[in-house]
Amino acid sequence: MAQEWSPRSWQGHEALQQPDYADTAALAAAEAELASYPALTSLNEAQALTGRIAEAQAGRAFLLQGGDCAESFAEFSPANIDASFRLIMSMARSLAGASGLPIIKSARMAGQFAKPRSVDRETKAERTLPAYRGDIVNGIGFDEDERAPDPDRMFRAYAQAYATLSRLRSLAAAEAEQLYTCHEALLLPYEQALVRQEGSVSWGSSAHFLWIGDRTRFPGSAHVEFARGLANPLGIKCGPSLQPDMLLALLDTVNPKREAGRITLISRMGANNVEAALPPLLRAVKEAGHPVLWSCDPMHGNTVKAANGYKTRPFERILNEAHAFFAVTRAEGAIPGGIHIEMTGQDVTECTGGTVDVTEQNLGDRYHTHCDPRLNPAQAMELAELVAEMLRP
Ligand code: PEP
Ligand code: CO
């Protein structure tokens, strides 16, 4: 990358998964106003997290990332924040107890609003409207007004993120814990507006840890260009289509100085693909000598459609992917260093199975997600306890 980076240099690259804002003047005004707002996170905190991820790379810590697939304006309440916080802490205690390792806790909260979609437009009853891209972009209701991308939604998302972070900080402080935030840096106008500088160092102040999704991690992508200039620790989702040479090119772009703790590779292959797709990546990264943390997202490769139409994820498959990830990383001489989960502190019925045995017939009871199915607290704790066994020395 010979070109110079700036918070807006991504604009010269291919930006997928962005809304088509009709009112570009309103977008520019929203960006300018957001750029004048306070940072949500500090550079110090982001750098401290990089240091802790470097510890995990060395096998001396373990990274737990968890929370909603999509935060929503409707589900914003102190009770929901508190419940998800308590769930993250309980999972961390279980993982720490079995492994003896410090657990780095990171919430997919306080900014996880924007969603990549498989189609740009959605058709229902012979009407075609823009796809829902998360509450930061448009509304989930299927009508013209709701689905029109509105740049002013970024203000509400920012305010909710700020309030959520404030509550998480006080909950964590009360337990003398450190909790970090993370989300997919998908909506580039928003992320760009929240870039802040200290001296010559830039960081994305919308969260501590930002990741690039599986659909936007291709070479030449605007999202890769944006992320490479940030001092934050970064994640890259690794799905089954990612080839080793492409991954190495990405690593050279986002981490040319090979800094420890900077990059977390989040494998999300699907339970049946791990054994074929992950070893070539593990070998290529090892051979190239790139320092990375290997983490497992056992959710996104295991989404299926139930007979009654609900998008769900069978607990068994989620667990199988985690098992396969631990086995394959260890067999290749790498360290399984983290887990990335979609879950909520609310007692939802979105994923099937687990000891609580949510069935396909039950899915409609409390199916509240705005995007992908999440583990409920019982399922998330069960998974944490099973992963904890995999971490037992
Ligand atoms: C997500 O984490 O919500 C997501 C969309 O993941 P992926 O990019 O791995 O599909
Ligand atoms: Co998701």
XYZ file of N, CA, C and O in Angstrom, residues 6 34 62 148 199 257 319 348 358-359 388-389:
48
model
N -5.775 8.080 5.115
C -6.455 9.113 5.897
C -7.813 8.525 6.281
O -8.235 7.515 5.715
N -21.131 14.595 13.699
C -20.580 13.471 14.484
C -19.082 13.630 14.703
O -18.554 13.258 15.749
N -7.127 -15.370 27.332
C -8.116 -15.888 26.384
C -9.145 -14.791 26.148
O -9.568 -14.105 27.073
N -36.188 3.558 4.132
C -35.335 4.571 3.499
C -34.140 4.849 4.413
O -34.316 5.218 5.575
N -1.651 13.208 18.377
C -0.392 13.317 17.644
C -0.590 12.772 16.243
O -1.537 13.131 15.553
N 3.871 -3.948 9.974
C 4.988 -3.978 10.932
C 4.932 -5.201 11.842
O 5.751 -5.346 12.743
N -21.514 -26.085 18.916
C -20.552 -26.800 19.753
C -19.561 -27.584 18.897
O -18.354 -27.599 19.174
N -34.405 -15.631 25.249
C -35.030 -15.731 23.926
C -35.067 -17.185 23.441
O -34.420 -18.066 24.022
N -34.540 -25.845 23.259
C -35.441 -25.061 22.408
C -35.678 -25.891 21.137
O -34.726 -26.389 20.539
N -36.929 -26.083 20.774
C -37.240 -26.860 19.567
C -37.649 -25.914 18.447
O -37.935 -24.742 18.687
N -14.877 -24.217 28.269
C -13.967 -24.208 29.417
C -13.284 -25.563 29.564
O -12.079 -25.642 29.838
N -14.042 -26.636 29.333
C -13.424 -27.989 29.403
C -12.327 -28.142 28.356
O -11.307 -28.777 28.611
